[in-house]
CSV table of C-alpha atoms and ligand atoms in Angstrom, one decimal:
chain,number,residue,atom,x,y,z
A,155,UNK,CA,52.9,-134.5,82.0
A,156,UNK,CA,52.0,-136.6,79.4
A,157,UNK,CA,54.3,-137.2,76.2
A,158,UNK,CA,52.4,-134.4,74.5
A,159,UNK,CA,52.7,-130.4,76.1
A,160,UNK,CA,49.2,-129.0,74.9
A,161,UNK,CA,49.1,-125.5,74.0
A,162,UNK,CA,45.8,-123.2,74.2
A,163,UNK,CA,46.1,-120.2,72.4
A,164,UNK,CA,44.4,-116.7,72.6
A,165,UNK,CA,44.3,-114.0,70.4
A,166,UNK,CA,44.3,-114.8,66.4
A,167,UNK,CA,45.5,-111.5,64.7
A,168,UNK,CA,48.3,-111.4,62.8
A,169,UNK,CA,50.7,-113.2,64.9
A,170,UNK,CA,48.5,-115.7,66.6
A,171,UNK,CA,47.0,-116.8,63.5
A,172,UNK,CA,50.8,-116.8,62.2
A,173,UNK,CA,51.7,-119.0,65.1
A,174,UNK,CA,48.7,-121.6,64.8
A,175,UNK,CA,49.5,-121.9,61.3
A,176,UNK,CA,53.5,-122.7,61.7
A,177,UNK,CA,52.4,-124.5,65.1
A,178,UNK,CA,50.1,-126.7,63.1
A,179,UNK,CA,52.1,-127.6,59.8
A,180,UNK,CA,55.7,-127.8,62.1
A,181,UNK,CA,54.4,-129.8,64.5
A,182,UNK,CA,56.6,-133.2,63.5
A,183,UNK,CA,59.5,-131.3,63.6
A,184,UNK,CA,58.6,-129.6,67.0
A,185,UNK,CA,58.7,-133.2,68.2
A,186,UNK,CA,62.0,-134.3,66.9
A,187,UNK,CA,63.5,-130.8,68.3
A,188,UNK,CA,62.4,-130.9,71.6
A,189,UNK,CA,61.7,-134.5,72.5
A,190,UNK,CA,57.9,-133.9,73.1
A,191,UNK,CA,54.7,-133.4,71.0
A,192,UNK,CA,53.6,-130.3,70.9
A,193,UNK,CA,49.3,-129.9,70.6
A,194,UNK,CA,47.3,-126.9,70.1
A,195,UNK,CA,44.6,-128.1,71.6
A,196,UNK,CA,42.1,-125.1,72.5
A,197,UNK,CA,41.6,-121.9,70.8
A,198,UNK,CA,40.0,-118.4,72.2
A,199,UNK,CA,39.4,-114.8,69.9
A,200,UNK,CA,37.0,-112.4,69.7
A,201,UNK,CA,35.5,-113.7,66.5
A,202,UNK,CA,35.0,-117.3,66.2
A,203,UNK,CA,33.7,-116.4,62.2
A,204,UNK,CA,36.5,-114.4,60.6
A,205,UNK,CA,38.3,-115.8,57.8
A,206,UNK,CA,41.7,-116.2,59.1
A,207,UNK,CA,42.5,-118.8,56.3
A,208,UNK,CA,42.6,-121.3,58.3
A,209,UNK,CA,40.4,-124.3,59.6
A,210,UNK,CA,39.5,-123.7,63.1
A,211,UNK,CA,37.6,-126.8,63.5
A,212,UNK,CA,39.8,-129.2,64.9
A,213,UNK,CA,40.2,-126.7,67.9
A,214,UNK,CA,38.4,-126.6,71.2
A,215,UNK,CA,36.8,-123.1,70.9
A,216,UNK,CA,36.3,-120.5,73.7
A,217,UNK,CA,34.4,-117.3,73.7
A,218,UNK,CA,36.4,-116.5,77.0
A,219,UNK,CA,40.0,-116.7,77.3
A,220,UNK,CA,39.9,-116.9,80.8
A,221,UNK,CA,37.8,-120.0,80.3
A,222,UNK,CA,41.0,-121.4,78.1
A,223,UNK,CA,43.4,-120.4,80.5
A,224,UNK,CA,41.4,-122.5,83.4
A,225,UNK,CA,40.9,-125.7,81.2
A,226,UNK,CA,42.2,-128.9,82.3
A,227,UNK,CA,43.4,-130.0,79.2
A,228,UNK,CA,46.3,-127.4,78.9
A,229,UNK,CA,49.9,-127.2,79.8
A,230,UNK,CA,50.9,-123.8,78.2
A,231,UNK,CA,48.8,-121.2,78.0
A,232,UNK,CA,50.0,-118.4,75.3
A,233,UNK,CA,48.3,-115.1,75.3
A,234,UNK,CA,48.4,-113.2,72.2
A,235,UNK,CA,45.6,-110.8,73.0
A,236,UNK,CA,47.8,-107.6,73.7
A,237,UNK,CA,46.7,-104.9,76.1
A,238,UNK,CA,47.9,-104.2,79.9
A,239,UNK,CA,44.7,-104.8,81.6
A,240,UNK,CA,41.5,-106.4,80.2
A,241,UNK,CA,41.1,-110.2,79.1
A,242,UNK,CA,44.8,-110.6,78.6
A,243,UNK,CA,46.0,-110.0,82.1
A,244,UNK,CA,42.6,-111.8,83.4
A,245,UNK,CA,43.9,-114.5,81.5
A,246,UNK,CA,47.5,-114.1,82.4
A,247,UNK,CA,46.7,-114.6,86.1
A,248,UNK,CA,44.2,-117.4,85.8
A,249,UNK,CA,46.2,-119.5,83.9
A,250,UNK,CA,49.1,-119.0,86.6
A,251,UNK,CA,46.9,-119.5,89.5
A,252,UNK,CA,45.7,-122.6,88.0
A,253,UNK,CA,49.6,-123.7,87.3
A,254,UNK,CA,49.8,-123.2,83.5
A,255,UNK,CA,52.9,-122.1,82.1
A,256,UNK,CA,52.2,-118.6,79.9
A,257,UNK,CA,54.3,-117.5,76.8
A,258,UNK,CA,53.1,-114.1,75.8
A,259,UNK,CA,54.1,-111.5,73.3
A,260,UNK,CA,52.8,-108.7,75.2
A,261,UNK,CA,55.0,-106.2,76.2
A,262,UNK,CA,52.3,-104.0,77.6
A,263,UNK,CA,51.3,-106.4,80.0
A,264,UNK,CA,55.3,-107.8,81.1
A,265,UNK,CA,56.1,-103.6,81.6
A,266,UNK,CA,53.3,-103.0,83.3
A,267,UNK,CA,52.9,-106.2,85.9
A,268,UNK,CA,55.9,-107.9,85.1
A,269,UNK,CA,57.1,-107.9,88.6
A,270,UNK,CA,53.8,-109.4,89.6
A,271,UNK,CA,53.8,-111.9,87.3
A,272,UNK,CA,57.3,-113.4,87.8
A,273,UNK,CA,56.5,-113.6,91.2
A,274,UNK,CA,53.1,-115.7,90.8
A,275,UNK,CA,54.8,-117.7,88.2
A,276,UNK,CA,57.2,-118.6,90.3
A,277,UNK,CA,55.1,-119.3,93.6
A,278,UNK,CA,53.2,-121.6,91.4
A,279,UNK,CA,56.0,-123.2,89.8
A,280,UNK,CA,55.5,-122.5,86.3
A,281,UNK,CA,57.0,-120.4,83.3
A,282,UNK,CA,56.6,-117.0,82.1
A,283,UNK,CA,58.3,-116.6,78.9
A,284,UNK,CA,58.0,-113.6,76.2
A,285,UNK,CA,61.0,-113.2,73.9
A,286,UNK,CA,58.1,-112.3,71.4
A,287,UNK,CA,57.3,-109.2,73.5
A,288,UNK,CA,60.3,-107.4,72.5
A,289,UNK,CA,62.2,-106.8,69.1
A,290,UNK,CA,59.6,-109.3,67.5
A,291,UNK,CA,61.7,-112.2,65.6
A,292,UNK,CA,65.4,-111.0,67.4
A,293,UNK,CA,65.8,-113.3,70.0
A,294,UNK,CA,66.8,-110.6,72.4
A,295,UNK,CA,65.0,-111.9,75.6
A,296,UNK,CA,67.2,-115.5,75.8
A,297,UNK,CA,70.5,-113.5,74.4
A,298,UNK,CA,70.3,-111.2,77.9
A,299,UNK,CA,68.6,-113.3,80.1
A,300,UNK,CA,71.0,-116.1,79.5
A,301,UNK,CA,73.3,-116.0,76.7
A,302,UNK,CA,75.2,-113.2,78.3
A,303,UNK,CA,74.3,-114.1,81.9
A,304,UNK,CA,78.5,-114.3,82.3
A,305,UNK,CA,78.6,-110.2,81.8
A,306,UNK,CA,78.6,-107.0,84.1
A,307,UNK,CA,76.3,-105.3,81.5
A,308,UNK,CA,77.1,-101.9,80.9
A,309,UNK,CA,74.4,-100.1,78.6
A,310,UNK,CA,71.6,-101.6,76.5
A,311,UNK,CA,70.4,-99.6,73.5
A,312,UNK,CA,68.0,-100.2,70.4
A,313,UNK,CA,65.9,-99.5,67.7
A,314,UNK,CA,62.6,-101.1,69.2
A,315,UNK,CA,60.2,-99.7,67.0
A,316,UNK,CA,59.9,-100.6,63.4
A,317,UNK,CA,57.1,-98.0,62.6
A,318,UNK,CA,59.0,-95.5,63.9
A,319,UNK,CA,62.2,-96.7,61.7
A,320,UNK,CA,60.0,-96.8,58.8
A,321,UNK,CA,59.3,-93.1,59.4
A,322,UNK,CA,62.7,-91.5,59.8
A,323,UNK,CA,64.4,-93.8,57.3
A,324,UNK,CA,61.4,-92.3,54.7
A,325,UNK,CA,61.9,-89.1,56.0
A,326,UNK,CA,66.2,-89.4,55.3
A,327,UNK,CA,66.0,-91.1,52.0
A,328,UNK,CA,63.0,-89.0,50.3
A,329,UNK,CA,63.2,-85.6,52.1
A,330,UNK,CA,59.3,-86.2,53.0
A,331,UNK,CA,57.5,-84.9,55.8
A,332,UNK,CA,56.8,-86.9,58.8
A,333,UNK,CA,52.8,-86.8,57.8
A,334,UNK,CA,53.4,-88.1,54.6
A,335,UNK,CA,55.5,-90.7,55.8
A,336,UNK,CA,52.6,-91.7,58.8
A,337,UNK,CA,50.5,-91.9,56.3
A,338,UNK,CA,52.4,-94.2,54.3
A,339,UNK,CA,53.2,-96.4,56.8
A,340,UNK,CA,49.6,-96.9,57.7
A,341,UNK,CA,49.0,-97.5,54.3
A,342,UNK,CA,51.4,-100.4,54.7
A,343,UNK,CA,49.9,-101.8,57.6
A,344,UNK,CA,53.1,-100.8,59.7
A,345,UNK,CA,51.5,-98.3,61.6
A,346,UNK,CA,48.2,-98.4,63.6
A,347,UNK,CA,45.1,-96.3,62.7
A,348,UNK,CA,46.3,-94.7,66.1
A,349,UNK,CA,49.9,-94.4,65.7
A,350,UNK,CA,50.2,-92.7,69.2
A,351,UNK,CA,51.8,-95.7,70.8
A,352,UNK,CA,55.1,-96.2,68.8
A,353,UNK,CA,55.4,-92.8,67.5
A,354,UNK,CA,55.0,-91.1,70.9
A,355,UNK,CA,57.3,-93.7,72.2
A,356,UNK,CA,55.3,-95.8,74.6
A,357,UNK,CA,56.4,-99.1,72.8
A,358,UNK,CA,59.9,-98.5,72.5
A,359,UNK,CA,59.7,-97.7,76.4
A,360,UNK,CA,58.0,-100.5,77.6
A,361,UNK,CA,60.2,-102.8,75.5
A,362,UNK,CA,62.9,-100.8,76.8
A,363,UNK,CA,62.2,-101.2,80.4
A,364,UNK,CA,62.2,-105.2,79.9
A,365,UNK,CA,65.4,-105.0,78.7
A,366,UNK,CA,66.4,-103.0,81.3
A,367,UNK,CA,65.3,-105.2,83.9
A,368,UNK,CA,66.9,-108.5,82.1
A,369,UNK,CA,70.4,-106.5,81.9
A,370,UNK,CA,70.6,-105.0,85.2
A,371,UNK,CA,69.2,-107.4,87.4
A,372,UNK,CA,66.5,-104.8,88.4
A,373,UNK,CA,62.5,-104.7,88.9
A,374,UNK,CA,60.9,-103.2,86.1
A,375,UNK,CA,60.1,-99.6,86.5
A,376,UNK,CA,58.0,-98.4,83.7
A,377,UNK,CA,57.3,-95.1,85.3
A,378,UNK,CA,60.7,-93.4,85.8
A,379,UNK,CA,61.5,-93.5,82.1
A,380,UNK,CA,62.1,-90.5,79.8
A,381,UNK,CA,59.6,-90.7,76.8
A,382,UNK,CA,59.7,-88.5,73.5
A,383,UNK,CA,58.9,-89.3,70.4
A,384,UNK,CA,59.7,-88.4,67.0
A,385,UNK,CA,56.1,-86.5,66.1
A,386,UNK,CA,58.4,-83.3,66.1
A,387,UNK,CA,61.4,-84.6,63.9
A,388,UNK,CA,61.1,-81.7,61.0
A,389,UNK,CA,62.9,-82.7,57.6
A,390,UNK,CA,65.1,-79.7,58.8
A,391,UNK,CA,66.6,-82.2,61.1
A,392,UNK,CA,66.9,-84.6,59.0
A,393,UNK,CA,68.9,-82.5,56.5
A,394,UNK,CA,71.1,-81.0,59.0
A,395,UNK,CA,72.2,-84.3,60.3
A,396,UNK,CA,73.0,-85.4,57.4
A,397,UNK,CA,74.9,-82.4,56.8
A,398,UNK,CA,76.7,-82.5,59.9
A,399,UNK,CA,77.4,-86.6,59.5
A,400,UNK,CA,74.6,-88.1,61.7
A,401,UNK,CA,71.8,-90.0,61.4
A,402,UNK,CA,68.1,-89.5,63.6
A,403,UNK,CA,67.2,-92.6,65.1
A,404,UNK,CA,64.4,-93.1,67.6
A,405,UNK,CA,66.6,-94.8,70.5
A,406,UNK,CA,65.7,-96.9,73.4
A,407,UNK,CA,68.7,-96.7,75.9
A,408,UNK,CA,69.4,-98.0,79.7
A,409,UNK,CA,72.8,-97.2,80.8
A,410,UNK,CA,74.6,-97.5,84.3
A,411,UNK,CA,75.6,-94.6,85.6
A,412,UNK,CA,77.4,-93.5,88.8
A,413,UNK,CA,74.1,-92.4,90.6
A,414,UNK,CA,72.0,-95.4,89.0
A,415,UNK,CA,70.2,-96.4,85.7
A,416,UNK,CA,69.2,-94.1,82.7
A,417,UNK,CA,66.4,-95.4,81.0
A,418,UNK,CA,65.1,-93.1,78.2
A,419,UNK,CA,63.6,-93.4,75.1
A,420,UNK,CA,63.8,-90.2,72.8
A,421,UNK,CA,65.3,-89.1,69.2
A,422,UNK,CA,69.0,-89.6,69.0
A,423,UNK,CA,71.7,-88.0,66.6
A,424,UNK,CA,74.4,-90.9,66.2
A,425,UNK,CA,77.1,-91.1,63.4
A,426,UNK,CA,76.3,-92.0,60.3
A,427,UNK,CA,78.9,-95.1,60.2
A,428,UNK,CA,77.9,-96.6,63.8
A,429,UNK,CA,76.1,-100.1,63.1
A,430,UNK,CA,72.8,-98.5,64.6
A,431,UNK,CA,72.8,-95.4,62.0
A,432,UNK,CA,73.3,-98.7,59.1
A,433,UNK,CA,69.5,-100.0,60.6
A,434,UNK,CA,66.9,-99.2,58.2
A,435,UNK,CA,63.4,-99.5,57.2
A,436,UNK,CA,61.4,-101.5,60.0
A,437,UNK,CA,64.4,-103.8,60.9
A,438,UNK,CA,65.1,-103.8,64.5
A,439,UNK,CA,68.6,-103.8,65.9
A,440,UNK,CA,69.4,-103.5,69.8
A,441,UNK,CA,73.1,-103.5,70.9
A,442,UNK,CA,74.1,-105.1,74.3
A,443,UNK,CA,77.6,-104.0,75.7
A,444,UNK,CA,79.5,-106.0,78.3
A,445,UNK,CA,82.4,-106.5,80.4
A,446,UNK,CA,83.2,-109.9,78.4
A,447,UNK,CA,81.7,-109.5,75.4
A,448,UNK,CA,82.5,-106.1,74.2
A,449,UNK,CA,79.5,-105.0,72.2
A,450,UNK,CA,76.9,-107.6,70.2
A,451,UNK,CA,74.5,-106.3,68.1
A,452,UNK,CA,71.4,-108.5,67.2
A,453,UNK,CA,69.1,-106.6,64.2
A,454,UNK,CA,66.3,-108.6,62.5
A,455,UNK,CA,62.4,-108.2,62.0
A,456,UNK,CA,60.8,-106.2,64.9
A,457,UNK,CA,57.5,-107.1,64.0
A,458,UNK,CA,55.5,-109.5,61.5
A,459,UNK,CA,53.3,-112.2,61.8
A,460,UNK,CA,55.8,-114.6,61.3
A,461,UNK,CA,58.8,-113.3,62.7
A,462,UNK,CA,56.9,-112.8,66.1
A,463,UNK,CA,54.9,-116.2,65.8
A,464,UNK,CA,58.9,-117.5,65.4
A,465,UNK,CA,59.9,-116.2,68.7
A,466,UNK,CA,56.2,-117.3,70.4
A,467,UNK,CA,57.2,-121.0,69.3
A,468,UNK,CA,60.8,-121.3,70.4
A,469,UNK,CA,59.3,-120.3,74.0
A,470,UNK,CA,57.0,-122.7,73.8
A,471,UNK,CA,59.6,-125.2,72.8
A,472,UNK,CA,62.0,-124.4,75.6
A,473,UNK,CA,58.9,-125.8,77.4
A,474,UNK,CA,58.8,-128.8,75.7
A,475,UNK,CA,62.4,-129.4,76.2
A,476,UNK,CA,62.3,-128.7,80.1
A,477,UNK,CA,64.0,-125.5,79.9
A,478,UNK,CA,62.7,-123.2,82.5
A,479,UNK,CA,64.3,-120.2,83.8
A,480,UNK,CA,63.2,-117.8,86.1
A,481,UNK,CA,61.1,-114.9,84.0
A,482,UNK,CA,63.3,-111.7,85.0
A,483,UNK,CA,66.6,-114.1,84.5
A,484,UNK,CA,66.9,-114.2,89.2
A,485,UNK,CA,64.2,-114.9,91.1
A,486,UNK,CA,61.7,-112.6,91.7
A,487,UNK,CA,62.9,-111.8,95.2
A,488,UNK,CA,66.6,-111.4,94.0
A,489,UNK,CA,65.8,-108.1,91.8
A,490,UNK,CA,67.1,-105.2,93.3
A,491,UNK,CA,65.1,-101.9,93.2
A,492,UNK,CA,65.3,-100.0,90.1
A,493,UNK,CA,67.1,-96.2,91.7
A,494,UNK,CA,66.7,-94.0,88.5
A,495,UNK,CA,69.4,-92.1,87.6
A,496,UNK,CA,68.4,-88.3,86.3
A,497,UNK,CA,68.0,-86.7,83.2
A,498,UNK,CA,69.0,-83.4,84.3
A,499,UNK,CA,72.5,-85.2,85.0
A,500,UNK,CA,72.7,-87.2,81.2
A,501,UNK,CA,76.1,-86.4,79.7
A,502,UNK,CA,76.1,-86.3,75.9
A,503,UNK,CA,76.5,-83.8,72.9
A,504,UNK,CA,72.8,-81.7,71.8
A,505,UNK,CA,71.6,-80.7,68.5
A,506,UNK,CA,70.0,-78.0,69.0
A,507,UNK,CA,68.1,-76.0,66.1
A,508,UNK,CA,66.8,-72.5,66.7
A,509,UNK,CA,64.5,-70.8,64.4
A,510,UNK,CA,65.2,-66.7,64.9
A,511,UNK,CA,64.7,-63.9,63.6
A,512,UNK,CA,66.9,-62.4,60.9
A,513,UNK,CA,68.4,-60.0,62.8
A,514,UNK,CA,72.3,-59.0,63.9
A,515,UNK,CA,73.4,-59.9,66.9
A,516,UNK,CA,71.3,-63.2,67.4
A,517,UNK,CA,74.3,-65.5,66.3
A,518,UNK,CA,76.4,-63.4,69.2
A,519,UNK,CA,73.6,-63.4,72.4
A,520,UNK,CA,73.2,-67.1,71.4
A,521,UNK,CA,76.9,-68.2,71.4
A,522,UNK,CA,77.1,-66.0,75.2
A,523,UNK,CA,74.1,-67.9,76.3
A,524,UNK,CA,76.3,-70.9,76.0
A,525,UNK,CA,79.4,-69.9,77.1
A,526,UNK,CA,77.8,-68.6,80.0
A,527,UNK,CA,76.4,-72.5,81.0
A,528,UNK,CA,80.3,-73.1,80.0
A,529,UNK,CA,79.2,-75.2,76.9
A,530,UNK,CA,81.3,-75.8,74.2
A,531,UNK,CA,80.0,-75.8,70.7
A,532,UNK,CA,81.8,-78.0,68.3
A,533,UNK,CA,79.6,-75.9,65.6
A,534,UNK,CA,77.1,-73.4,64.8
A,535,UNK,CA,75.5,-72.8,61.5
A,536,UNK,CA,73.6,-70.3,60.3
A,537,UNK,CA,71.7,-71.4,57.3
A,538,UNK,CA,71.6,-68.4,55.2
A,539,UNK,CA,69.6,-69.8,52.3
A,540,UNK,CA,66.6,-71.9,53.5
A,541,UNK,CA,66.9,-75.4,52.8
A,542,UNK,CA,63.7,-77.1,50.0
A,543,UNK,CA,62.7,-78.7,53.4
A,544,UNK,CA,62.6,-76.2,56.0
A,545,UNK,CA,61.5,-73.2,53.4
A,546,UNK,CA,58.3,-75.7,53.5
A,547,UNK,CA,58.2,-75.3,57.2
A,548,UNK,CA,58.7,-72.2,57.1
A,549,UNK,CA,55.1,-70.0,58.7
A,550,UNK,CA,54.0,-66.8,57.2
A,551,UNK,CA,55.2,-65.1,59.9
A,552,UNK,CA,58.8,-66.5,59.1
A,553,UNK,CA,59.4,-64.6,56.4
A,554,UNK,CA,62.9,-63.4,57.9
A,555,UNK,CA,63.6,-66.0,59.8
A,556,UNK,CA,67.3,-68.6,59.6
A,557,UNK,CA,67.7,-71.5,61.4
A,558,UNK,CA,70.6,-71.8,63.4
A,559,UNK,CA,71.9,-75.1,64.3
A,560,UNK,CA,74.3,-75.8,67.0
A,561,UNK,CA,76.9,-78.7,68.3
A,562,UNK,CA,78.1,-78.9,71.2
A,563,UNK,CA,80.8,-81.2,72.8
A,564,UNK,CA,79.5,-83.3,76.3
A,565,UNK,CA,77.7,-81.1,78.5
A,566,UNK,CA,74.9,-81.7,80.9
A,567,UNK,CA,71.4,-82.1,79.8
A,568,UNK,CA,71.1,-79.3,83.1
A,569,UNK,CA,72.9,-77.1,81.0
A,570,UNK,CA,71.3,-77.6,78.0
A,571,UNK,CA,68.1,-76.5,79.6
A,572,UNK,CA,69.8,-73.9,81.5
A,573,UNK,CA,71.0,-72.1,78.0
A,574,UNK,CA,67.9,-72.5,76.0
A,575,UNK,CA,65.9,-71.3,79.1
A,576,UNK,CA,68.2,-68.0,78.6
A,577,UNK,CA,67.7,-68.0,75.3
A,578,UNK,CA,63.8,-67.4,75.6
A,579,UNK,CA,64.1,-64.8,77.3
A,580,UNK,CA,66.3,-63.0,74.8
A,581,UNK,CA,63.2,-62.8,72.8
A,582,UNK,CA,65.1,-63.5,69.3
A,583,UNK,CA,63.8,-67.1,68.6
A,584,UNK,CA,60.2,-68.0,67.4
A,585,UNK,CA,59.4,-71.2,67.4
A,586,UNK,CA,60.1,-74.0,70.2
A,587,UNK,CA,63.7,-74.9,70.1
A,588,UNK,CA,64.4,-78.4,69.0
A,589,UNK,CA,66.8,-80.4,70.7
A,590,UNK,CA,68.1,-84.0,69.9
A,591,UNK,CA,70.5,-85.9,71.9
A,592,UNK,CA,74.1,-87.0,70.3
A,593,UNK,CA,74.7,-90.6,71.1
A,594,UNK,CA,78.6,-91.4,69.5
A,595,UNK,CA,78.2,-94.6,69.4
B,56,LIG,N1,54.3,-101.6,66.6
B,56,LIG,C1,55.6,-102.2,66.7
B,56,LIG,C2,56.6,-101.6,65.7
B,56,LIG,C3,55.6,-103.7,66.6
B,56,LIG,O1,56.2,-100.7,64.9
B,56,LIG,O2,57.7,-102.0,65.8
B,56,LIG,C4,55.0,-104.4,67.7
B,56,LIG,O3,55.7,-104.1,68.9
């Protein structure tokens, strides 16, 4: 390698262009800090016209980023393209084969073929790094691949999703609806014109599972993951948490357990005075406990132009300062099989809210239900008065109906199903329960 590491990027939306910018005007620094010049040399995008606000001309342009990846006159090849399949992973593997190192934001792509790709990145003896691919700006990947490589690691859990953050925090502070506060956020440019993928939960899981894999020396299994999202979060929820001391947070959580690893992604009831419940706004904040470390917390920007491009350019840096370390943190043939531990089995407190009808003896067949799954309710409320919030819930048809809310103490997520299985059948509610998780964290 010559005294300079040339870079070809791909992909100039928000944080590629971020990244050529800082790459371009830091790039003095970047060779005081890490010993070596660092080049962008070669450019790829789908436009080659859009103003990005920045002069592309002193850039080796290509149409095809599989081209770039290929080219001789790279070292690092960093793919900011996004997707799982398509001209990202084309370009992914092409620049491997042909023994470029790759620093990609992609979590998409690092869930999906992860495995795969540490593998060929190895074989061929160079780097896949993507501490941009999770939590954005919070340097998450180093602090668990290596920074707490001394630890037994007990339970990883986050806020991975800023959008959905945005939502809920909205939803807390204003009493507003979670449509209203969608829309908002796509007003903002925090959410997507299809918001499926963070508020369905599909990016909080496939950061999750990264995370997973880093913490528990495991292959990446993006398939055996529990995914729900917060689309059903009612500011009935919202207002009963608060009432009952809790805030909703849409949590990413992998936990050893005696029978294997939880990995689930799904709203979550914790206390209003853990650090978790203090994470507002798009802010990300993930929590690593272990044996040595007790619990670290790490919150920042999840998301961002620059706050990504930061964490793109400190992996490319590592390159330039000859720090390589295998992707998944062992190598590839070290990782043990991820054996999933069931849901049906998670232990926790439930919120559970039941719209019924107004009628005596619902409050009583309800409480037997539970007793008969041997649950133990730490409370039940029957709202009386309808809340502002859930009176605008409320259907025609709910004329006469109360919400009842319930709390119970650790049970099994079998029994939980069990009891509102029973329930049903009673015939007294009329709506689809809602049940959160309790996380007291
Ligand atoms: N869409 C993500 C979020 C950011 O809302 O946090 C990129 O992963």
């Amino acid at each position: 390698m010559s005294n300079t590491l040339k870079i070809g990027l791909a992909g100039l939306g928000t944080v590629g262009t971020a990244a050529l910018k800082r790459l371009g005007s830091m790039q003095m620094k970047f060779a005081e800090k890490a010993g070596l010049a660092i080049e962008v040399r070669a450019i790829s995008a789908r436009s080659k016209t859009r103003d990005r606000g920045i002069d592309l001309s002193g850039y080796r342009w290509y149409d095809n980023p599989v081209d770039l990846a290929k080219s001789d006159d790279i070292d690092v090849f960093v793919e900011l393209i996004g997707g799982d399949s398509g001209p990202a992973e084309e370009a992914v593997r092409a620049a491997i084969q042909s023994g470029k190192h790759v620093v990609t934001a992609n979590k998409a792509l690092i869930a999906k073929h992860g495995n795969e790709l540490a593998r060929m990145a190895e074989a061929n003896n160079v780097a896949l790094n993507f501490e941009a691919a999770v939590a954005g700006g919070i340097p998450v990947i180093k602090a668990v691949r290596e920074s707490m490589t001394a630890n037994a690691i007990s339970r990883v859990y986050g806020i991975l999703n800023g959008t959905c953050n945005y939502i809920l925090t909205r939803m807390e502070e204003e009493g507003l609806s979670f449509d209203a506060c969608l829309k908002d956020a796509q007003r903002l440019g925090y959410a997507e014109a299809d918001p499926t993928f963070d508020v369905e939960g599909y990016d909080t899981a496939h950061k999750l599972t990264i995370l997973t894999s880093l913490a528990f020396g495991t292959e990446i299994e993006s398939e055996a993951i529990l995914v729900e999202g917060i689309t059903s979060i009612t500011p009935a929820d919202i207002a009963a948490a608060r009432d009952l001391g809790f805030r909703i947070k849409l949590l990413g959580v992998a936990k050893k357990t005696s029978t294997g690893i939880e990995q689930r992604v799904h709203p979550t009831m914790v206390p209003r005075e853990s650090s978790i419940a203090q994470i507002s706004g798009v802010t990300n904040a993930v929590v690593i406990d272990g044996d040595a470390i007790g619990s670290v917390t790490l919150a920042g920007p999840g998301a961002g132009g620059d706050a990504t491009a930061s964490a793109v350019i400190a992996d490319i840096v590592d390159l330039a300062r000859g720090l390589e370390v295998k992707p998944l943190g062992r190598p590839a043939d070290a990782l043990v099989p991820f054996k999933q531990s069931e849901i049906y089995a998670h232990e926790g407190g439930y919120y559970i809210r039941l719209r019924v009808n107004d009628m005596h003896g619902v409050f009583a067949s309800i409480a037997t239900r539970m007793a008969e799954q041997e649950i133990s309710l730490e409370s039940i409320v029957q709202h009386k008065k309808r809340s502002k919030a859930s009176e605008a819930e409320a259907t025609p048809a709910a004329g006469k109906s109360q919400d009842i809310i319930l709390i119970t103490y650790e049970t099994t997520e079998m029994r939980i199903n069990k009891a509102i299985e029973a329930i049903k059948t009673d015939g007294h509610i009329i709506a689809p329960p809602q049940v959160i998780r309790i996380a007291r964290v």
